[in-house]
Coordinates of C-alpha atoms and ligand atoms in Angstrom, one line a residue:
M99 CA -143.9 120.6 153.4
G100 CA -141.3 123.1 152.3
K101 CA -137.6 122.4 152.4
F102 CA -135.7 123.3 155.5
R103 CA -133.1 126.0 154.9
I104 CA -129.6 125.7 156.4
G105 CA -127.1 128.5 156.6
V106 CA -123.4 127.6 156.6
L107 CA -121.9 130.6 158.5
D108 CA -118.3 129.3 159.0
S109 CA -116.6 127.2 156.4
I110 CA -117.0 123.4 156.9
A111 CA -115.5 120.4 155.2
P112 CA -116.9 119.6 151.8
E113 CA -118.2 116.2 153.0
G114 CA -120.8 118.2 155.0
I115 CA -121.8 120.3 152.1
A116 CA -122.2 117.1 149.9
M117 CA -124.6 115.6 152.5
M118 CA -126.9 118.7 152.1
Q119 CA -126.7 118.5 148.3
A120 CA -127.8 114.8 148.5
E121 CA -130.7 115.5 150.9
P122 CA -133.9 116.4 148.9
S123 CA -135.6 118.1 151.8
C124 CA -132.7 120.4 152.5
E125 CA -131.6 123.6 150.8
F126 CA -128.6 125.6 152.0
E127 CA -126.5 128.7 151.4
E128 CA -122.9 129.5 152.5
R129 CA -122.7 132.9 154.1
I130 CA -119.2 133.0 155.7
G131 CA -117.8 135.7 158.0
L132 CA -121.0 137.7 158.8
K133 CA -121.3 140.0 161.7
G134 CA -123.5 142.8 163.1
A135 CA -126.7 143.7 161.2
E136 CA -125.8 141.4 158.3
L137 CA -125.5 138.4 160.6
R138 CA -128.8 139.3 162.4
A139 CA -130.6 139.5 159.0
A140 CA -129.0 136.2 157.8
L141 CA -130.0 134.4 161.0
N142 CA -133.6 135.2 160.3
E143 CA -133.4 133.6 156.8
F144 CA -132.5 130.1 158.0
D145 CA -134.2 127.3 159.9
G146 CA -130.9 126.0 161.0
V147 CA -127.3 127.1 160.9
I148 CA -123.9 125.4 161.2
I149 CA -120.9 127.3 162.5
R150 CA -117.4 126.6 163.9
S151 CA -115.7 129.1 166.3
G152 CA -115.7 132.0 163.9
V153 CA -119.1 133.6 163.9
K154 CA -120.4 135.0 167.2
I155 CA -124.1 134.2 167.8
T156 CA -124.9 136.8 170.4
A157 CA -128.3 137.8 172.0
E158 CA -128.3 140.9 169.8
S159 CA -127.7 138.8 166.6
L160 CA -130.8 136.7 167.6
E161 CA -133.0 139.5 168.7
G162 CA -136.4 139.3 167.2
N163 CA -135.6 136.1 165.4
K164 CA -138.8 134.2 164.4
R165 CA -137.3 131.5 162.1
L166 CA -134.2 129.9 163.5
K167 CA -134.8 126.6 165.3
A168 CA -131.3 125.0 165.5
I169 CA -127.7 126.0 165.8
V170 CA -125.0 123.4 165.3
R171 CA -121.4 123.9 166.3
A172 CA -119.2 121.7 164.1
G173 CA -116.8 120.9 166.9
V174 CA -117.1 121.1 170.7
G175 CA -116.7 124.6 172.3
T176 CA -119.9 126.7 172.2
D177 CA -118.5 129.8 173.9
N178 CA -119.3 131.8 170.7
I179 CA -123.0 131.1 171.1
D180 CA -125.3 132.8 173.7
K181 CA -127.1 129.6 174.8
D182 CA -129.5 131.4 177.2
A183 CA -130.7 133.7 174.5
S184 CA -131.0 130.7 172.2
T185 CA -133.1 128.8 174.7
R186 CA -135.3 131.8 175.3
L187 CA -136.1 132.0 171.6
G188 CA -136.7 128.2 171.5
I189 CA -133.6 127.4 169.5
V190 CA -131.8 124.1 170.1
V191 CA -128.0 124.4 170.3
M192 CA -126.1 121.2 169.4
N193 CA -122.4 120.3 169.1
T194 CA -120.4 117.3 167.8
P195 CA -118.5 116.0 170.7
A196 CA -117.4 112.7 169.0
G197 CA -115.7 114.0 165.8
N198 CA -112.7 115.5 167.6
T199 CA -112.0 112.5 169.8
L200 CA -109.0 110.8 168.1
S201 CA -107.4 114.0 167.0
T202 CA -107.5 115.5 170.5
A203 CA -106.3 112.3 172.1
E204 CA -103.4 112.1 169.6
H205 CA -102.5 115.8 170.3
A206 CA -102.4 115.1 174.1
F207 CA -100.1 112.2 173.3
A208 CA -98.0 114.3 171.0
L209 CA -97.5 117.0 173.7
M210 CA -96.7 114.3 176.3
M211 CA -94.0 112.9 174.0
A212 CA -92.7 116.3 173.0
L213 CA -92.4 117.2 176.7
S214 CA -90.5 114.0 177.5
R215 CA -87.9 114.5 174.8
S216 CA -87.8 118.4 174.7
I217 CA -88.6 118.2 171.0
A218 CA -89.5 121.9 170.7
P219 CA -86.4 123.5 172.4
A220 CA -84.1 120.8 170.9
H221 CA -85.3 121.7 167.4
Q222 CA -84.9 125.4 168.1
S223 CA -81.4 124.9 169.5
L224 CA -80.4 122.9 166.4
V225 CA -81.7 125.3 163.8
N226 CA -80.0 128.1 165.8
G227 CA -76.7 126.4 164.8
K228 CA -75.9 124.4 168.0
W229 CA -75.3 120.7 168.3
D230 CA -76.2 120.4 172.0
R231 CA -76.6 116.9 173.1
K232 CA -76.3 117.6 176.9
T233 CA -79.1 120.0 177.7
F234 CA -81.9 117.8 176.3
M235 CA -81.7 114.7 178.4
G236 CA -85.2 113.1 178.3
T237 CA -87.4 110.7 180.1
Q238 CA -88.9 107.4 178.9
L239 CA -92.7 106.8 179.0
A240 CA -92.5 103.1 179.6
D241 CA -93.1 102.1 183.2
K242 CA -94.2 105.6 184.1
T243 CA -97.7 106.3 185.5
L244 CA -100.1 108.5 183.6
G245 CA -103.1 110.0 185.4
V246 CA -106.1 110.6 183.2
I247 CA -108.6 113.0 184.8
G248 CA -111.8 112.9 182.9
F249 CA -112.3 109.4 181.4
G250 CA -114.8 110.0 178.7
R251 CA -114.3 109.4 175.0
I252 CA -111.0 111.3 174.7
G253 CA -109.5 110.2 178.1
R254 CA -110.1 106.6 177.1
E255 CA -108.4 106.9 173.8
V256 CA -105.4 108.5 175.5
A257 CA -105.3 105.7 178.0
L258 CA -105.4 103.0 175.3
R259 CA -102.4 104.6 173.6
A260 CA -100.6 105.0 176.9
L261 CA -101.1 101.3 177.7
A262 CA -99.6 100.5 174.3
F263 CA -96.5 102.5 175.4
D264 CA -96.3 100.3 178.5
M265 CA -97.4 103.0 180.9
R266 CA -99.5 102.4 184.0
V267 CA -102.7 104.4 183.8
V268 CA -104.6 105.8 186.8
A269 CA -108.1 107.1 185.9
Y270 CA -110.6 109.3 187.6
D271 CA -114.0 110.4 186.3
P272 CA -117.2 110.9 188.4
F273 CA -119.0 108.5 185.9
L274 CA -116.3 105.8 185.9
T275 CA -116.8 102.6 188.0
E276 CA -114.1 100.4 189.4
E277 CA -115.5 97.6 187.3
Q278 CA -115.2 99.5 184.0
A279 CA -111.7 100.7 184.9
T280 CA -110.5 97.1 185.5
K281 CA -112.0 96.0 182.2
L282 CA -110.1 98.8 180.4
G283 CA -106.9 97.9 182.1
V284 CA -106.5 101.0 184.2
E285 CA -106.4 101.7 187.9
Y286 CA -109.5 103.3 189.4
V287 CA -109.3 106.1 192.0
A288 CA -112.4 107.5 193.6
T289 CA -111.4 111.2 193.6
A290 CA -109.4 113.5 191.4
A291 CA -107.2 114.4 194.4
E292 CA -105.9 110.8 194.6
V293 CA -104.5 111.1 191.1
L294 CA -102.1 113.9 192.0
P295 CA -99.5 112.1 194.2
K296 CA -99.5 108.9 192.1
C297 CA -98.5 110.1 188.7
D298 CA -95.5 111.0 186.6
Y299 CA -97.7 112.5 184.0
I300 CA -101.2 113.9 184.3
T301 CA -103.5 114.7 181.4
V302 CA -107.0 116.2 181.8
H303 CA -110.0 115.5 179.5
T304 CA -112.9 117.1 181.3
P305 CA -115.4 119.8 180.6
M306 CA -115.0 123.2 182.4
T307 CA -117.2 122.9 185.5
P308 CA -116.9 124.4 189.0
E309 CA -115.3 121.0 190.0
T310 CA -112.7 121.1 187.2
K311 CA -111.8 124.8 187.2
Y312 CA -108.4 125.2 188.8
L313 CA -108.3 121.4 189.5
V314 CA -104.6 121.9 190.0
N315 CA -104.0 125.2 191.8
R316 CA -101.6 127.0 194.2
N317 CA -103.1 125.2 197.2
N318 CA -102.8 121.6 196.0
L319 CA -99.5 122.0 194.0
S320 CA -97.6 120.4 196.9
Q321 CA -99.7 117.2 196.5
L322 CA -98.4 116.5 193.0
K323 CA -95.6 114.0 192.8
P324 CA -92.3 115.9 192.5
G325 CA -91.2 116.0 188.9
V326 CA -94.7 115.5 187.4
R327 CA -95.4 116.6 183.8
L328 CA -98.8 118.1 183.2
I329 CA -100.7 118.2 179.9
N330 CA -103.9 120.0 179.1
C331 CA -105.6 119.7 175.7
A332 CA -109.1 120.1 177.2
R333 CA -110.2 123.5 178.6
G334 CA -108.0 126.5 179.6
G335 CA -108.0 126.9 183.3
I336 CA -108.3 123.3 184.5
Y337 CA -104.7 124.0 185.7
E338 CA -104.3 127.4 187.2
E339 CA -101.6 129.0 185.0
A340 CA -100.1 131.0 187.9
A341 CA -99.7 127.8 189.9
L342 CA -97.9 126.1 186.9
V343 CA -95.4 128.9 186.8
E344 CA -94.9 128.6 190.6
G345 CA -94.5 124.8 190.3
L346 CA -92.1 124.9 187.5
K347 CA -90.0 127.5 189.4
S348 CA -89.9 125.4 192.5
G349 CA -89.2 122.1 190.6
Q350 CA -92.4 120.5 191.9
I351 CA -93.4 120.3 188.2
A352 CA -90.9 119.1 185.6
G353 CA -92.9 120.1 182.6
V354 CA -96.1 121.6 181.3
A355 CA -97.8 121.2 177.9
L356 CA -100.8 123.3 177.1
D357 CA -103.0 123.5 174.0
V358 CA -105.6 125.6 175.8
F359 CA -105.4 128.7 178.0
E360 CA -107.3 130.6 180.6
E361 CA -107.7 133.4 178.0
E362 CA -107.7 132.8 174.3
P363 CA -106.2 133.8 172.1
C364 CA -103.1 133.7 174.3
T365 CA -100.1 135.3 172.7
D366 CA -98.2 136.2 175.8
S367 CA -97.7 134.2 179.0
P368 CA -95.0 133.9 181.7
L369 CA -95.0 130.2 180.7
F370 CA -93.7 131.0 177.3
Q371 CA -90.5 132.3 178.8
M372 CA -89.9 129.1 180.8
N373 CA -88.0 125.9 180.1
N374 CA -89.8 122.6 180.0
V375 CA -92.9 124.2 178.6
V376 CA -94.5 123.3 175.2
C377 CA -97.6 125.1 174.0
T378 CA -99.7 125.0 170.9
P379 CA -102.5 127.4 169.9
H380 CA -105.6 125.2 170.5
L381 CA -104.8 122.7 167.8
G382 CA -106.4 119.6 169.3
A383 CA -109.1 119.3 166.7
S384 CA -107.1 120.8 163.9
T385 CA -106.8 117.8 161.6
E386 CA -108.3 117.1 158.2
E387 CA -110.0 114.1 159.7
A388 CA -111.5 115.8 162.6
Q389 CA -112.8 118.7 160.5
T390 CA -114.4 116.2 158.0
Q391 CA -115.9 114.3 160.9
V392 CA -117.4 117.3 162.7
A393 CA -118.9 118.6 159.4
I394 CA -120.5 115.2 158.7
E395 CA -121.8 114.8 162.3
G396 CA -123.0 118.4 162.4
I397 CA -125.0 118.2 159.2
Q398 CA -126.4 114.9 160.2
L399 CA -127.7 116.5 163.5
L400 CA -129.4 119.2 161.4
I401 CA -131.0 116.8 158.9
N402 CA -132.2 114.5 161.7
F403 CA -133.6 117.4 163.7
F404 CA -135.6 118.8 160.8
K405 CA -136.7 115.5 159.4
T406 CA -137.6 113.6 162.7
G407 CA -137.4 116.1 165.6
E408 CA -134.5 114.3 167.1
I409 CA -132.4 116.3 169.5
R410 CA -128.9 114.9 170.2
H411 CA -125.8 116.4 171.7
S412 CA -127.7 119.5 172.7
V413 CA -126.0 121.8 175.1
N414 CA -129.1 123.8 176.1
V415 CA -132.0 121.3 176.2
S416 CA -132.5 117.6 177.0
A417 CA -132.0 114.9 174.4
L418 CA -135.0 113.6 172.5
D419 CA -134.8 110.6 170.1
P420 CA -137.4 110.0 167.4
K421 CA -138.6 106.7 169.0
T422 CA -139.2 108.4 172.4
L423 CA -140.9 111.3 170.6
D424 CA -143.2 108.8 168.8
A425 CA -143.9 106.9 172.0
M426 CA -144.7 110.1 173.9
R427 CA -146.5 112.2 171.3
S428 CA -150.0 111.5 172.6
H429 CA -149.0 112.1 176.3
L430 CA -147.2 115.3 175.2
N431 CA -150.4 116.3 173.5
V432 CA -152.4 115.7 176.7
A433 CA -150.0 117.7 178.8
Y434 CA -150.1 120.6 176.3
R435 CA -153.9 120.6 176.2
L436 CA -154.1 120.4 180.0
G437 CA -151.8 123.5 180.1
M438 CA -154.1 125.3 177.6
L439 CA -157.2 124.3 179.4
L440 CA -156.0 125.3 182.9
S441 CA -154.6 128.7 181.8
Q442 CA -158.0 129.6 180.4
W443 CA -160.1 128.1 183.2
H444 CA -157.9 129.9 185.8
G445 CA -158.1 133.1 183.7
G446 CA -155.7 135.1 185.9
S447 CA -152.1 135.5 186.5
V448 CA -150.5 132.2 187.6
S449 CA -147.9 131.9 190.4
K450 CA -147.5 128.1 190.7
C451 CA -148.0 124.9 188.8
Q452 CA -147.9 121.3 190.1
L453 CA -147.7 118.3 187.8
T454 CA -148.2 114.7 188.9
Y455 CA -147.5 111.8 186.6
R456 CA -149.0 108.5 187.5
G457 CA -148.6 105.0 186.1
E458 CA -146.6 104.2 182.9
V459 CA -146.2 107.9 182.0
A460 CA -144.1 108.4 185.2
D461 CA -141.4 106.3 183.6
K462 CA -141.2 108.6 180.5
D463 CA -139.3 111.8 180.1
T464 CA -141.5 113.8 182.4
K465 CA -139.4 116.9 182.1
L466 CA -140.4 117.0 178.4
L467 CA -144.1 116.5 179.3
T468 CA -143.8 119.3 181.8
S469 CA -142.4 121.5 179.1
A470 CA -145.3 120.6 176.8
F471 CA -147.7 121.6 179.7
C472 CA -145.8 124.9 180.0
V473 CA -146.2 125.6 176.3
G474 CA -150.0 125.2 176.7
L475 CA -150.1 127.3 179.8
L476 CA -148.1 130.2 178.3
E477 CA -149.1 130.1 174.6
R478 CA -152.0 132.5 174.8
A479 CA -150.0 135.0 176.9
I480 CA -146.6 134.9 175.2
S481 CA -145.8 134.7 171.6
D482 CA -143.4 132.1 170.1
V483 CA -143.4 129.7 173.0
N484 CA -142.2 126.1 172.2
I485 CA -141.1 123.0 174.0
I486 CA -137.5 124.3 174.1
N487 CA -138.1 127.7 175.8
A488 CA -141.4 127.1 177.7
E489 CA -140.0 126.1 181.1
M490 CA -137.4 128.9 181.0
L491 CA -140.0 131.5 180.1
L492 CA -142.3 130.2 182.9
R493 CA -139.5 130.4 185.5
E494 CA -138.4 133.8 184.3
R495 CA -141.9 135.0 185.1
G496 CA -141.5 133.8 188.6
I497 CA -143.9 130.9 188.2
E498 CA -143.0 128.1 190.5
L499 CA -143.0 124.6 188.9
Q500 CA -143.2 121.3 190.8
E501 CA -143.2 117.9 189.4
F502 CA -144.2 114.6 191.1
R503 CA -144.1 111.1 189.9
S504 CA -145.8 107.9 191.1
R505 CA -145.6 104.5 189.4
E506 CA -148.9 103.6 191.1
T507 CA -151.7 103.7 188.6
S508 CA -155.1 105.2 189.4
A509 CA -158.1 104.2 187.3
F510 CA -156.0 104.6 184.2
S511 CA -152.7 103.0 183.1
S512 CA -151.3 106.6 182.8
S513 CA -152.6 109.9 183.9
I514 CA -151.2 113.5 184.1
A515 CA -152.7 115.7 186.8
A516 CA -152.1 119.4 187.0
V517 CA -152.8 122.2 189.5
V518 CA -152.5 125.8 188.5
V519 CA -152.5 128.4 191.3
G520 CA -152.6 132.2 191.1
G521 CA -154.1 134.9 193.2
D522 CA -156.7 133.3 195.4
R523 CA -157.7 130.8 192.7
S524 CA -156.6 127.3 192.3
V525 CA -157.8 125.1 189.4
N526 CA -156.9 121.5 188.7
A527 CA -157.5 118.9 186.0
S528 CA -156.2 115.5 184.9
G529 CA -156.0 113.9 181.6
T530 CA -155.1 110.5 180.0
V531 CA -154.8 108.9 176.6
F532 CA -157.6 106.5 175.6
G533 CA -156.6 103.8 173.1
H534 CA -153.7 104.9 171.0
N535 CA -154.1 108.6 170.6
M536 CA -157.4 109.9 172.1
P537 CA -156.7 112.6 174.7
R538 CA -159.3 112.7 177.4
L539 CA -160.0 114.9 180.4
V540 CA -160.8 112.6 183.4
T541 CA -161.0 115.0 186.3
L542 CA -161.8 118.7 186.5
G543 CA -161.7 120.3 189.9
D544 CA -163.1 117.7 192.3
Y545 CA -165.2 116.1 189.5
R546 CA -164.6 112.9 187.7
L547 CA -165.7 112.8 184.1
E548 CA -164.7 111.7 180.6
A549 CA -164.5 114.6 178.2
Y550 CA -162.7 115.5 175.0
I551 CA -160.1 118.2 175.3
D552 CA -160.5 120.0 172.0
G553 CA -162.3 122.7 170.1
N554 CA -164.9 125.0 171.7
M555 CA -165.4 123.8 175.3
L556 CA -168.0 125.1 177.7
I557 CA -167.4 124.3 181.4
F558 CA -170.2 125.0 183.8
T559 CA -170.5 124.2 187.5
H560 CA -174.0 123.8 188.9
R561 CA -176.1 122.4 191.7
D562 CA -176.6 118.7 191.0
V563 CA -180.4 118.9 190.6
P564 CA -182.7 117.7 187.8
G565 CA -183.5 119.9 184.8
I566 CA -180.3 121.9 184.4
I567 CA -178.7 119.9 181.6
G568 CA -182.0 120.0 179.7
K569 CA -182.1 123.8 179.9
V570 CA -178.5 124.1 178.7
G571 CA -179.4 122.0 175.7
T572 CA -182.5 124.0 174.9
I573 CA -180.6 127.3 175.0
F574 CA -177.8 126.1 172.7
G575 CA -180.5 124.7 170.4
K576 CA -182.3 128.0 170.3
H577 CA -178.9 129.7 169.4
S578 CA -178.2 127.1 166.7
I579 CA -175.0 126.0 168.5
N580 CA -174.6 122.2 168.0
I581 CA -173.4 120.2 170.9
A582 CA -170.9 117.6 169.7
Q583 CA -170.1 115.9 173.0
M584 CA -171.2 116.2 176.6
S585 CA -169.9 114.9 179.9
V586 CA -171.2 115.5 183.4
G587 CA -169.4 114.8 186.6
R588 CA -170.4 115.1 190.2
D589 CA -168.4 115.5 193.4
S590 CA -170.1 112.7 195.2
D591 CA -171.9 109.5 194.3
H592 CA -175.4 110.9 194.7
A593 CA -177.5 113.9 193.6
G594 CA -177.9 117.0 195.6
G595 CA -174.3 118.2 195.8
H596 CA -172.4 120.0 193.1
A597 CA -171.7 118.9 189.6
I598 CA -169.8 120.0 186.5
G599 CA -170.7 119.9 182.8
V600 CA -168.3 119.9 180.0
L601 CA -169.7 120.6 176.5
N602 CA -167.8 120.3 173.2
L603 CA -169.5 122.7 170.8
D604 CA -169.3 122.7 167.0
S605 CA -169.1 126.5 167.0
Q606 CA -168.0 129.2 169.4
P607 CA -170.8 130.1 171.7
T608 CA -172.0 133.7 171.4
A609 CA -172.0 136.1 174.3
A610 CA -175.8 136.0 174.3
A611 CA -175.9 132.3 174.6
I612 CA -173.3 132.3 177.4
K613 CA -175.3 135.0 179.2
E614 CA -178.5 132.9 179.0
I615 CA -176.7 129.8 180.3
S616 CA -175.2 131.8 183.2
S617 CA -178.7 132.9 184.3
I618 CA -180.1 129.4 184.6
E619 CA -181.2 128.8 188.1
G620 CA -178.7 126.5 189.8
I621 CA -175.8 127.2 187.4
E622 CA -172.8 128.6 189.4
T623 CA -170.0 129.3 187.0
V624 CA -169.6 129.3 183.2
H625 CA -166.3 129.2 181.4
C626 CA -165.8 129.2 177.7
L627 CA -162.5 127.8 176.5
T628 CA -160.9 127.3 173.1
L629 CA -158.5 124.4 172.4
P630 CA -156.9 123.0 169.2
L631 CA -159.2 120.7 167.2
A632 CA -158.9 117.0 167.9
G633 CA -156.0 115.5 165.9
S634 CA -154.3 118.8 165.4
L635 CA -150.8 119.1 166.9
P636 CA -148.6 122.1 167.5
T637 CA -145.7 122.3 165.0
W638 CA -143.2 121.1 167.6
L639 CA -145.2 117.9 168.1
Q640 CA -145.7 117.0 164.4
Ligands
9EZ940 C1 -115.3 116.3 187.0 C2 -115.2 115.6 185.9 C3 -114.1 114.9 185.6 C4 -116.4 115.6 185.0 C5 -116.6 114.8 183.8 C6 -117.8 115.2 183.4 C7 -119.6 116.8 184.1 N1 -118.3 116.1 184.2 N2 -117.5 116.4 185.1 C8 -114.2 116.4 187.9 N3 -118.5 114.7 182.3 C9 -113.1 114.9 186.4 C10 -113.1 115.6 187.6

């Protein structure tokens, strides 16, 4: 296999570059500061790119891209990447949420201390020639209460440091339990609202979500403890800036420290004219150590993705670790082949799909299996479908997708059943894995059978009467088309009803052969399908 080619589109720490030099399967090129047509051309020359906040990966810059598979942001914020456009093109977007942790926590702490002792205005006063020791009376952190809203990696590091300063810590996070909080030596509260009246200082460490946008706003300002000091090193807009101005004016708020703003860059704000405000231009991650760490983590994400298929820290698709991928590969293959089979057997335009996972496979990542099914379903109709974009492309076409899971096993330890509906036609099939890695079709329509799901397949429904199978064999013999496998299933336990035949042929049946088969007395429908050969996997499954 050829080397994967990485584009470095914003400058990253040399430690990241060194990792690519040391990786034999990786080649890379630094192309810093591209935009417009140059950027678009460059994006088509790489399998993966690593960026920071400089380059803007827009839908236009990705238009027509056939090569790019992964975008890594060395750092956290991905506002400079069009994630919808990336997903549509089957490109994974990943970030490095861990690398900035300590630097951001330390910056929040630096701002909290700067606020408490008026470091910025006191310095300004002194260098302006004044020796003013009256204006800048401060407050001590010890014995004060710090509220930490958002208690993930960064929030916890801030809390640890606050505890070392003899502060009390109150924490809220939707994923925090009382038990964890106790273990970490902090007070648990069940809602963000409960933090507001309890705290002398509040620092936020959350993503920007509908729940966290304007978490402190004009309407709940009065619930804050009078004299509170607020710090935000997370996302601009978690505190409503207009409410901060109002709160500072009324005295409800004693101080505000911001590293992030509703609109960035922010070079003018009413807050900049006010006392007891200290601001920095989004410097939370701006340390040598954080930049080194995000470069290392970012390059590792790319190397792992291209060498093992691992998806970690993705902001547009679900995670996929190499062990899971290995354990699921044969089921993914079955789901993909079922999609291909049903799209061809249905033959028309599809409006709805239903997937049911039974047995052990129900405990696996069924969303991923459904994506694999969607790839198979769409592959012949749409170019460049892969496991990243399939579900999105399907839903964009208005196709309804339903997923059901049942731990109860049927005849097999695992099975995947699919129904494809469109127009007035509904087709269904189910598959399983025999042994370690042998995909098998086990139902087709109402019929039970055991057939391969590969190569040239001929499916014919017929009246369940003697002689039909013989005639089919004779006709293929006459046309020199070798039958590799054959499976017959019936809709009841006795002859006389309807039955289905599935043939695996060594070559594609000719139109003339199919016509002769169709005209056999008792044969009702004939469908000819093409599936990948046994053992062959789509590139995204290899
Ligand atoms: C929401 C959150 C934290 C929060 C934390 C995470 C998705 N999400 N949301 C409201 N990881 C505090 C208040």
